[in-house]
Short mmCIF file of C-alpha atoms and ligand atoms in Angstrom, two decimals:
data_model
loop_
_atom_site.label_atom_id
_atom_site.label_comp_id
_atom_site.label_asym_id
_atom_site.label_seq_id
_atom_site.Cartn_x
_atom_site.Cartn_y
_atom_site.Cartn_z
CA MET A 255 -1.38 20.89 -20.24
CA SER A 256 -4.02 20.66 -17.55
CA GLN A 257 -2.88 19.14 -14.26
CA VAL A 258 -6.43 18.55 -13.14
CA PRO A 259 -7.66 14.96 -12.88
CA PRO A 260 -10.15 13.83 -15.53
CA LYS A 261 -13.59 15.33 -15.02
CA SER A 262 -15.31 11.98 -14.70
CA LEU A 263 -13.57 11.50 -11.39
CA THR A 264 -15.00 14.58 -9.81
CA GLU A 265 -18.51 14.35 -11.18
CA THR A 266 -21.40 13.54 -8.94
CA GLN A 267 -23.25 10.33 -9.59
CA ASP A 268 -26.87 10.62 -8.59
CA THR A 269 -27.52 6.95 -7.99
CA ASP A 270 -26.68 7.00 -4.31
CA THR A 271 -29.35 6.60 -1.71
CA PRO A 272 -28.73 7.84 1.82
CA SER A 273 -28.32 4.26 3.06
CA ALA A 274 -25.69 3.44 0.46
CA GLY A 275 -24.13 6.74 1.29
CA ARG A 276 -21.45 5.88 3.76
CA ARG A 277 -19.44 3.51 1.62
CA SER A 278 -19.87 5.40 -1.55
CA PHE A 279 -19.46 8.87 -0.17
CA LEU A 280 -16.00 9.16 -1.57
CA LYS A 281 -17.05 7.98 -4.95
CA THR A 282 -19.51 10.86 -5.09
CA THR A 283 -17.38 13.82 -4.24
CA GLY A 284 -20.36 16.01 -5.07
CA LEU A 285 -20.77 17.57 -1.67
CA THR A 286 -24.36 18.56 -2.32
CA THR A 287 -25.18 14.95 -1.45
CA LEU A 288 -23.84 15.38 2.07
CA GLY A 289 -27.02 16.95 3.34
CA ALA A 290 -29.08 14.14 1.82
CA MET A 291 -26.92 11.52 3.50
CA LEU A 292 -27.10 13.16 6.87
CA GLY A 293 -30.77 13.94 6.43
CA MET A 294 -30.30 17.55 7.41
CA SER A 295 -28.92 20.76 6.00
CA VAL A 296 -25.25 21.64 6.33
CA PRO A 297 -25.13 25.44 6.71
CA PHE A 298 -21.41 25.79 6.06
CA GLU A 299 -21.28 23.17 3.33
CA ARG A 300 -19.62 25.58 0.93
CA ASN A 301 -16.53 25.50 3.15
CA LEU A 302 -15.99 21.79 2.61
CA THR A 303 -13.30 20.89 0.12
CA ALA A 304 -13.12 17.87 -2.17
CA GLY A 305 -11.94 14.74 -0.41
CA PHE A 306 -12.99 16.03 3.02
CA ILE A 307 -14.63 13.33 5.12
CA PRO A 308 -17.36 14.47 7.49
CA ALA A 309 -16.75 12.97 10.92
CA ALA A 310 -20.28 11.55 10.93
CA LEU A 311 -19.40 9.34 7.99
CA ALA A 312 -15.86 8.47 8.93
CA GLN A 313 -16.48 5.69 11.44
CA ASP A 314 -17.79 2.92 9.19
CA THR A 315 -15.46 3.54 6.35
CA GLY A 316 -12.24 3.07 8.26
CA LEU A 317 -11.57 6.71 7.65
CA ASP A 318 -11.28 7.28 11.38
CA LEU A 319 -7.80 5.92 10.68
CA MET A 320 -7.18 9.20 8.91
CA THR A 321 -7.49 11.15 12.16
CA GLY A 322 -4.14 12.84 12.56
CA LYS A 323 -3.50 13.11 8.83
CA GLN A 324 -3.58 16.80 7.96
CA GLY A 325 -5.00 18.10 4.70
CA LEU A 326 -4.60 14.90 2.69
CA VAL A 327 -6.91 14.28 -0.24
CA VAL A 328 -8.65 10.92 0.07
CA LEU A 329 -8.92 9.12 -3.27
CA GLY A 330 -10.75 6.10 -1.96
CA ASP A 331 -11.81 4.55 1.32
CA ARG A 332 -11.79 0.85 0.53
CA PRO A 333 -8.94 0.34 0.18
CA LEU A 334 -7.84 3.53 1.84
CA ASN A 335 -5.76 5.78 -0.40
CA ALA A 336 -4.87 9.40 0.24
CA GLU A 337 -2.32 11.81 -1.17
CA THR A 338 -0.74 15.02 0.03
CA PRO A 339 -1.02 18.37 -1.78
CA PRO A 340 2.52 19.48 -2.75
CA HIS A 341 2.53 22.59 -0.55
CA LEU A 342 2.04 20.33 2.49
CA LEU A 343 5.18 18.38 1.61
CA ASP A 344 7.53 21.25 2.40
CA ASP A 345 9.22 19.56 5.39
CA ASP A 346 12.67 18.05 4.83
CA ILE A 347 11.49 15.02 6.78
CA THR A 348 7.86 14.19 6.04
CA PRO A 349 5.90 13.99 9.30
CA TYR A 350 3.29 11.32 9.91
CA ASP A 351 0.39 13.68 9.36
CA ARG A 352 1.55 14.50 5.82
CA LEU A 353 2.58 11.11 4.53
CA PHE A 354 0.40 9.60 1.79
CA VAL A 355 -1.41 6.34 2.43
CA ARG A 356 -1.60 3.48 -0.03
CA MET A 357 -3.45 0.36 1.06
CA ASN A 358 -4.19 -2.52 -1.31
CA GLY A 359 -6.26 -4.28 1.35
CA LEU A 360 -7.34 -3.68 4.93
CA VAL A 361 -5.10 -2.69 7.82
CA PRO A 362 -4.54 -5.90 9.82
CA GLN A 363 -5.97 -6.16 13.34
CA SER A 364 -2.48 -6.57 14.86
CA ALA A 365 -1.55 -3.16 13.47
CA LEU A 366 -4.82 -1.54 14.57
CA ASP A 367 -4.17 -2.85 18.08
CA GLN A 368 -0.47 -1.97 17.83
CA ASN A 369 0.16 -5.41 19.18
CA ALA A 370 3.51 -6.88 18.11
CA GLU A 371 3.49 -9.74 20.58
CA GLY A 372 4.96 -12.86 19.07
CA TRP A 373 5.71 -11.13 15.77
CA THR A 374 8.32 -12.96 13.74
CA LEU A 375 10.01 -12.31 10.45
CA THR A 376 10.71 -15.49 8.51
CA VAL A 377 13.56 -15.54 6.00
CA ASP A 378 13.46 -18.70 3.92
CA GLY A 379 13.81 -20.13 0.44
CA GLU A 380 17.19 -20.02 -1.29
CA VAL A 381 19.19 -19.49 1.92
CA ASP A 382 21.64 -21.71 3.83
CA THR A 383 19.93 -21.18 7.19
CA PRO A 384 16.26 -20.17 7.28
CA LEU A 385 15.66 -17.60 10.04
CA GLN A 386 12.77 -16.82 12.38
CA LEU A 387 13.53 -13.44 13.88
CA SER A 388 11.62 -11.70 16.64
CA LEU A 389 11.69 -7.90 16.84
CA ASP A 390 14.20 -8.32 19.68
CA ASP A 391 16.41 -10.51 17.49
CA LEU A 392 16.38 -7.91 14.75
CA GLN A 393 17.19 -5.12 17.15
CA SER A 394 19.95 -6.96 19.03
CA ARG A 395 21.65 -9.05 16.34
CA PHE A 396 22.07 -6.45 13.63
CA GLU A 397 23.40 -2.92 13.38
CA THR A 398 20.62 -0.33 13.63
CA VAL A 399 20.62 2.38 10.97
CA THR A 400 18.55 5.56 10.61
CA ARG A 401 18.03 7.12 7.19
CA GLN A 402 15.83 9.54 5.32
CA LEU A 403 14.42 7.57 2.41
CA VAL A 404 11.87 8.54 -0.23
CA ILE A 405 8.89 6.30 -0.81
CA GLU A 406 6.90 7.05 -3.95
CA CYS A 407 3.98 5.06 -5.30
CA GLY A 408 4.64 3.70 -8.79
CA GLY A 409 1.34 5.28 -9.84
CA ASN A 410 2.15 8.79 -8.60
CA GLY A 411 1.25 11.16 -11.48
CA ARG A 412 -1.13 8.67 -13.07
CA ALA A 413 -3.86 11.33 -13.29
CA PHE A 414 -1.94 13.13 -16.05
CA PHE A 415 -1.74 10.33 -18.57
CA GLN A 416 -3.93 10.62 -21.65
CA PRO A 417 -5.80 8.49 -22.35
CA GLY A 418 -6.45 7.88 -18.66
CA THR A 419 -5.40 4.60 -17.10
CA SER A 420 -7.23 2.72 -14.37
CA GLY A 421 -6.15 2.88 -10.75
CA ASN A 422 -5.89 5.62 -8.15
CA GLN A 423 -5.68 8.98 -9.86
CA TRP A 424 -2.66 10.20 -7.93
CA THR A 425 -1.44 13.67 -8.92
CA PHE A 426 1.81 14.74 -7.24
CA GLY A 427 1.36 13.68 -3.64
CA ALA A 428 1.91 9.91 -3.41
CA VAL A 429 5.42 10.55 -2.18
CA GLY A 430 7.20 11.42 1.04
CA CYS A 431 10.57 11.26 2.72
CA PRO A 432 10.31 10.24 6.36
CA GLU A 433 13.24 9.11 8.50
CA TRP A 434 13.27 5.35 8.96
CA THR A 435 15.06 3.28 11.60
CA GLY A 436 15.78 -0.40 11.25
CA VAL A 437 18.40 -2.83 10.02
CA ARG A 438 19.86 -3.35 6.58
CA LEU A 439 17.97 -5.91 4.54
CA ALA A 440 21.37 -7.08 3.23
CA ASP A 441 22.63 -7.83 6.76
CA VAL A 442 19.63 -10.03 7.47
CA LEU A 443 19.88 -11.83 4.13
CA ASN A 444 23.60 -12.38 4.64
CA ALA A 445 22.95 -13.79 8.11
CA ALA A 446 20.69 -16.37 6.47
CA GLY A 447 23.33 -16.97 3.78
CA VAL A 448 22.06 -16.30 0.27
CA LYS A 449 22.57 -19.28 -2.03
CA SER A 450 23.97 -18.83 -5.52
CA SER A 451 20.58 -20.02 -6.82
CA ALA A 452 18.88 -16.89 -5.39
CA VAL A 453 17.35 -14.60 -8.02
CA TYR A 454 14.61 -12.56 -6.37
CA THR A 455 13.02 -11.74 -3.03
CA GLY A 456 9.31 -12.21 -2.31
CA HIS A 457 7.77 -10.09 0.47
CA TYR A 458 4.74 -10.88 2.60
CA GLY A 459 2.66 -9.02 5.16
CA ASN A 460 -0.44 -9.84 7.17
CA ASP A 461 -2.86 -7.28 5.78
CA VAL A 462 -6.28 -8.59 4.85
CA ASN A 463 -8.03 -8.82 1.51
CA LEU A 464 -10.87 -6.34 0.95
CA ASP A 465 -13.44 -9.15 1.16
CA GLY A 466 -12.14 -10.06 4.63
CA ASP A 467 -10.72 -13.41 3.49
CA GLU A 468 -7.55 -13.76 5.56
CA THR A 469 -6.20 -16.58 3.41
CA LYS A 470 -5.85 -14.36 0.33
CA GLU A 471 -2.63 -12.55 -0.46
CA VAL A 472 -3.21 -8.80 -0.76
CA ILE A 473 0.08 -7.79 -2.32
CA SER A 474 3.37 -9.66 -2.38
CA ARG A 475 6.13 -8.09 -4.38
CA GLY A 476 9.87 -8.59 -4.51
CA VAL A 477 13.07 -7.20 -5.95
CA PRO A 478 16.07 -8.71 -7.77
CA ILE A 479 18.47 -10.20 -5.24
CA GLU A 480 21.21 -7.73 -6.33
CA LYS A 481 18.95 -4.84 -5.32
CA ALA A 482 18.11 -6.52 -2.00
CA LEU A 483 21.81 -7.01 -1.24
CA GLN A 484 22.73 -3.36 -1.79
CA GLU A 485 23.17 -1.54 1.48
CA ASP A 486 20.30 0.92 0.96
CA ALA A 487 17.22 -1.17 1.68
CA ILE A 488 16.16 -1.48 5.30
CA ILE A 489 13.73 -3.42 7.43
CA ALA A 490 12.27 -0.65 9.57
CA TRP A 491 10.34 -0.62 12.85
CA GLN A 492 10.38 3.13 13.35
CA MET A 493 9.35 6.15 11.34
CA ASN A 494 10.49 9.57 12.55
CA GLY A 495 11.65 8.10 15.86
CA ALA A 496 8.34 6.45 16.77
CA PRO A 497 7.02 2.92 16.19
CA LEU A 498 5.42 2.52 12.77
CA GLU A 499 1.79 3.65 12.74
CA PRO A 500 -0.98 1.19 11.76
CA LEU A 501 -1.33 2.76 8.31
CA HIS A 502 2.37 2.51 7.54
CA GLY A 503 3.15 -1.08 8.42
CA PHE A 504 3.27 -1.66 12.19
CA PRO A 505 5.32 -3.36 13.47
CA LEU A 506 7.76 -3.93 10.59
CA ARG A 507 8.12 -2.86 6.98
CA LEU A 508 10.60 -2.87 4.19
CA ILE A 509 11.90 0.31 2.64
CA VAL A 510 13.49 -0.37 -0.74
CA PRO A 511 14.44 3.11 -1.91
CA GLY A 512 14.59 3.93 -5.60
CA PHE A 513 11.99 1.34 -6.56
CA PRO A 514 8.23 1.99 -6.60
CA ALA A 515 7.03 1.88 -3.01
CA SER A 516 5.03 -1.26 -3.75
CA ALA A 517 8.35 -3.05 -3.11
CA SER A 518 8.36 -1.59 0.42
CA GLN A 519 6.15 -4.23 2.04
CA LYS A 520 4.23 -3.13 5.12
CA TYR A 521 3.33 -5.49 8.00
CA LEU A 522 6.35 -7.54 6.92
CA ASN A 523 6.43 -11.09 8.27
CA ARG A 524 8.22 -13.09 5.60
CA ILE A 525 10.96 -12.69 3.02
CA TRP A 526 11.03 -15.65 0.68
CA VAL A 527 14.23 -15.83 -1.35
CA ARG A 528 13.27 -17.17 -4.76
CA ASP A 529 15.17 -18.97 -7.53
CA LYS A 530 13.14 -17.06 -10.14
CA GLU A 531 11.36 -13.74 -10.50
CA HIS A 532 8.79 -13.56 -7.71
CA ASP A 533 5.21 -14.27 -8.78
CA GLY A 534 3.19 -13.09 -5.77
CA ALA A 535 0.02 -11.00 -5.84
CA LYS A 536 0.37 -7.86 -7.99
CA MET A 537 3.79 -9.01 -9.20
CA THR A 538 2.59 -10.57 -12.44
CA GLY A 539 0.41 -9.53 -15.39
CA ALA A 540 0.34 -5.78 -15.88
CA SER A 541 0.71 -4.82 -12.19
CA TYR A 542 3.60 -2.44 -11.63
CA ARG A 543 4.86 -3.30 -15.07
CA ILE A 544 5.56 -1.23 -18.15
CA PRO A 545 5.91 -2.27 -21.80
CA ALA A 546 9.40 -3.48 -22.74
CA TYR A 547 9.30 -1.00 -25.66
CA PRO A 548 7.66 2.42 -26.11
CA VAL A 549 4.02 2.21 -27.20
CA ALA A 550 1.56 4.72 -28.60
CA PRO A 551 -0.97 6.04 -26.05
CA GLY A 552 -3.87 3.64 -25.65
CA THR A 553 -2.08 0.59 -27.05
CA GLU A 554 -3.10 -2.77 -25.63
CA VAL A 555 0.09 -4.55 -24.65
CA PRO A 556 0.19 -8.33 -24.14
CA ASP A 557 1.27 -9.38 -20.62
CA GLU A 558 4.35 -11.16 -21.93
CA ASP A 559 5.68 -7.85 -23.29
CA MET A 560 5.44 -6.16 -19.88
CA VAL A 561 8.53 -5.85 -17.65
CA VAL A 562 8.80 -5.03 -13.95
CA LEU A 563 9.04 -1.32 -13.18
CA MET A 564 12.30 -0.85 -11.27
CA ASP A 565 14.12 2.49 -10.78
CA MET A 566 11.66 5.36 -10.45
CA PRO A 567 12.39 8.29 -12.80
CA VAL A 568 13.91 11.60 -11.67
CA LYS A 569 11.32 13.99 -10.24
CA SER A 570 10.84 17.27 -8.40
CA ILE A 571 8.00 19.13 -6.75
CA ILE A 572 7.48 22.74 -5.75
CA THR A 573 6.46 22.83 -2.09
CA PHE A 574 6.58 26.59 -1.49
CA PRO A 575 4.75 28.78 -2.13
CA GLU A 576 1.37 27.13 -2.56
CA THR A 577 0.03 27.37 -6.09
CA GLY A 578 -2.12 30.46 -6.55
CA SER A 579 -0.20 32.54 -4.00
CA GLU A 580 0.14 36.28 -4.38
CA VAL A 581 3.60 37.83 -4.34
CA THR A 582 4.64 41.46 -4.46
CA VAL A 583 5.91 42.88 -7.74
CA GLY A 584 9.61 43.71 -7.60
CA GLU A 585 10.22 41.91 -4.30
CA GLU A 586 12.39 38.83 -4.02
CA THR A 587 10.45 35.62 -3.28
CA GLU A 588 11.82 32.22 -2.37
CA VAL A 589 10.54 29.23 -4.32
CA ARG A 590 11.59 25.80 -3.12
CA GLY A 591 10.88 22.10 -3.19
CA HIS A 592 12.45 18.67 -3.29
CA ALA A 593 14.01 16.51 -5.99
CA TRP A 594 14.73 12.78 -6.01
CA CYS A 595 15.64 9.98 -8.35
CA GLY A 596 15.36 6.20 -8.32
CA LYS A 597 18.94 5.82 -9.54
CA GLY A 598 20.42 7.82 -6.66
CA ASP A 599 21.40 11.46 -6.49
CA VAL A 600 19.86 14.18 -8.64
CA ALA A 601 22.34 16.12 -10.81
CA SER A 602 20.54 19.48 -11.05
CA VAL A 603 17.21 21.29 -10.75
CA GLN A 604 16.12 24.15 -12.99
CA TYR A 605 13.11 26.41 -12.96
CA SER A 606 11.36 28.48 -15.59
CA LEU A 607 9.25 31.62 -15.19
CA ASP A 608 8.33 31.98 -18.85
CA PHE A 609 6.40 28.78 -19.61
CA GLY A 610 9.52 26.79 -20.35
CA GLN A 611 11.31 29.14 -22.78
CA THR A 612 14.32 29.72 -20.56
CA TRP A 613 15.56 27.84 -17.52
CA GLN A 614 17.70 28.94 -14.58
CA ASP A 615 19.62 26.70 -12.22
CA ALA A 616 18.18 26.36 -8.74
CA GLN A 617 20.39 25.83 -5.72
CA LEU A 618 20.40 22.09 -4.98
CA ASP A 619 21.48 20.70 -1.61
CA PRO A 620 23.24 17.34 -1.39
CA PRO A 621 21.05 14.61 0.16
CA PRO A 622 21.61 13.90 3.89
CA ASN A 623 22.08 10.29 2.77
CA ARG A 624 21.65 8.38 -0.49
CA PHE A 625 17.99 8.11 -1.61
CA ALA A 626 16.78 10.99 0.56
CA TRP A 627 15.11 13.76 -1.38
CA GLN A 628 17.20 16.85 -1.95
CA ARG A 629 16.14 20.39 -1.15
CA TRP A 630 16.21 22.85 -4.03
CA ARG A 631 15.53 26.57 -3.77
CA ALA A 632 15.61 29.66 -5.93
CA ARG A 633 15.00 33.35 -5.36
CA LEU A 634 12.98 35.14 -7.97
CA THR A 635 11.50 38.54 -8.59
CA LEU A 636 8.39 39.05 -10.68
CA PRO A 637 8.85 42.12 -12.89
CA GLN A 638 5.26 43.35 -13.29
CA HIS A 639 1.64 42.67 -12.30
CA GLY A 640 -0.05 39.58 -13.58
CA TYR A 641 -0.16 35.84 -13.81
CA TYR A 642 3.00 33.74 -13.75
CA GLU A 643 3.85 30.11 -13.54
CA VAL A 644 6.90 28.54 -11.99
CA TRP A 645 7.88 25.27 -13.63
CA ALA A 646 10.52 23.01 -12.11
CA ARG A 647 12.49 20.16 -13.61
CA ALA A 648 15.13 17.88 -12.17
CA VAL A 649 17.84 16.13 -14.18
CA ASP A 650 19.45 12.83 -13.23
CA GLN A 651 23.09 11.77 -13.37
CA ASP A 652 22.70 10.57 -16.95
CA GLY A 653 21.37 13.93 -18.12
CA ILE A 654 17.77 12.68 -18.34
CA GLY A 655 15.27 15.28 -17.16
CA GLN A 656 11.56 15.55 -16.47
CA PRO A 657 9.28 16.06 -19.47
CA PRO A 658 6.96 19.11 -19.63
CA LEU A 659 4.12 16.77 -20.63
CA SER A 660 3.61 13.20 -19.47
CA PRO A 661 6.42 10.77 -20.33
CA VAL A 662 5.86 7.73 -22.53
CA TRP A 663 2.36 6.37 -21.92
CA ASN A 664 1.96 2.91 -20.42
CA PRO A 665 -1.21 0.85 -19.88
CA ARG A 666 -1.31 1.11 -16.08
CA GLY A 667 -0.05 4.66 -15.74
CA TYR A 668 3.21 4.20 -13.86
CA GLY A 669 6.25 6.42 -13.47
CA ASN A 670 4.74 9.74 -14.54
CA ASN A 671 7.38 12.37 -13.76
CA ILE A 672 5.71 15.29 -15.56
CA GLN A 673 7.04 18.67 -14.45
CA HIS A 674 5.25 20.26 -11.51
CA ARG A 675 4.02 23.81 -12.05
CA ILE A 676 2.54 26.41 -9.75
CA ALA A 677 0.69 29.64 -10.45
CA LEU A 678 1.86 32.91 -8.90
CA VAL A 679 0.03 36.23 -9.06
CA ALA A 680 2.15 39.37 -8.81
CA VAL A 681 0.34 42.24 -7.07
CA GLY A 682 1.04 45.54 -5.32
N1 MTE B 803 1.48 -5.08 3.18
C1 MTE B 803 1.35 -4.09 2.29
N2 MTE B 803 2.45 -3.41 1.94
C2 MTE B 803 2.35 -2.40 1.05
C3 MTE B 803 1.13 -2.08 0.43
C4 MTE B 803 -0.02 -2.81 0.83
O1 MTE B 803 -1.15 -2.60 0.37
N3 MTE B 803 0.14 -3.81 1.77
N4 MTE B 803 1.07 -1.09 -0.51
C5 MTE B 803 2.33 -0.79 -1.19
C6 MTE B 803 2.26 0.38 -2.03
S1 MTE B 803 1.58 0.17 -3.56
C7 MTE B 803 2.78 1.59 -1.62
S2 MTE B 803 2.79 2.91 -2.69
C8 MTE B 803 3.34 1.77 -0.27
C9 MTE B 803 2.64 2.91 0.45
O2 MTE B 803 3.22 3.14 1.70
P1 MTE B 803 2.51 4.07 2.77
O3 MTE B 803 1.04 3.73 2.82
O4 MTE B 803 3.22 3.81 4.05
O5 MTE B 803 2.69 5.50 2.32
O6 MTE B 803 3.25 0.61 0.52
C10 MTE B 803 3.46 -0.60 -0.18
N5 MTE B 803 3.48 -1.71 0.75
MO1 MO B 804 2.00 2.14 -4.75
#
């Protein structure tokens, strides 16, 4: 039942020399090595928490890009990946400083410079009229829409699968719900005229492979054309009323809500309409795919039996209070969080105070728009001193809820919607 990542990920490896230290610092979260790397003692070292990046080491690693991100846990620096502890996701609209970061390659120079000069979005392939759209074209030719839309990494929750699966060991925090401004993907596709031969989209951005080779594709995913033509997906140039930040796709990105966020291409410069399932980087093999049938944990599944992960499963998190908080016996306490679902609206959220024996309905707000996360809240009173847990589970429109343990295992650890639990201590 443990919701702690596998021990191997937090163990110190003692092979690092001070010179190798910068790059590998994050791989050795043993903070006792910090002093050795800096070549001096760190008097307040005990105050440093796991994932914290000392400023002295941040420059070379690209982690200076994390300046402005508050309290995120960095899982890796190359590529840069960081998640948000659930109690920092309490906002209805996730602010920049609390939005997770998932890079498959390096942030492109154009984004680092926030230079969008000459940027064009190409729409080509199975369309009547291929388009080359500047940012101005997008903003003037199409209706602008603003929506709160969840993005969640397909691998969110991977850390809880047993046996473990390779990839970033995300726990609960590779998710957020910012407010995005842009134009409907469908409007742009319709302006190009989608041919009847169209089957899939293929998305491209200008981020750079980890080895610096600019000719290599980093990630290029797509979605079935029916999904692309629904009115929910947008091509965004703003997040929370400001231009996209370098980490989140400046100057343009897709947001395809409901699907794993890998479909939400950052640094978007081309949409290729395909006459078959897209086969770009990380679209084939086992990437973002699950077995077509349930398999026993640890099973090796041949690539041809893997299908594209589409709708993300129903999920909820508890964002207040922070796990481990003390509350006063006999006094009413609010517990709250968010719930979302790849298929659309969530039907209900329940919580349990007795390790899952009984469940009570939480109050669930309607979403401000489709595919935004929904606020849930409950008021509870702890009857006597001691240790409690609050468990939360959301249920989708088809009556499918979150499992108390990990859902069906899959080789790459996608779509884990295990229930989130917090500890509460009743005192006073
Ligand atoms: N160009 C580009 N787009 C990308 C990625 C990437 O590495 N490069 N990562 C994808 C994945 S796997 C996720 S989960 C989301 C993360 O979005 P965020 O970093 O803005 O939170 O972006 C997606 N879009
Ligand atoms: Mo992702």
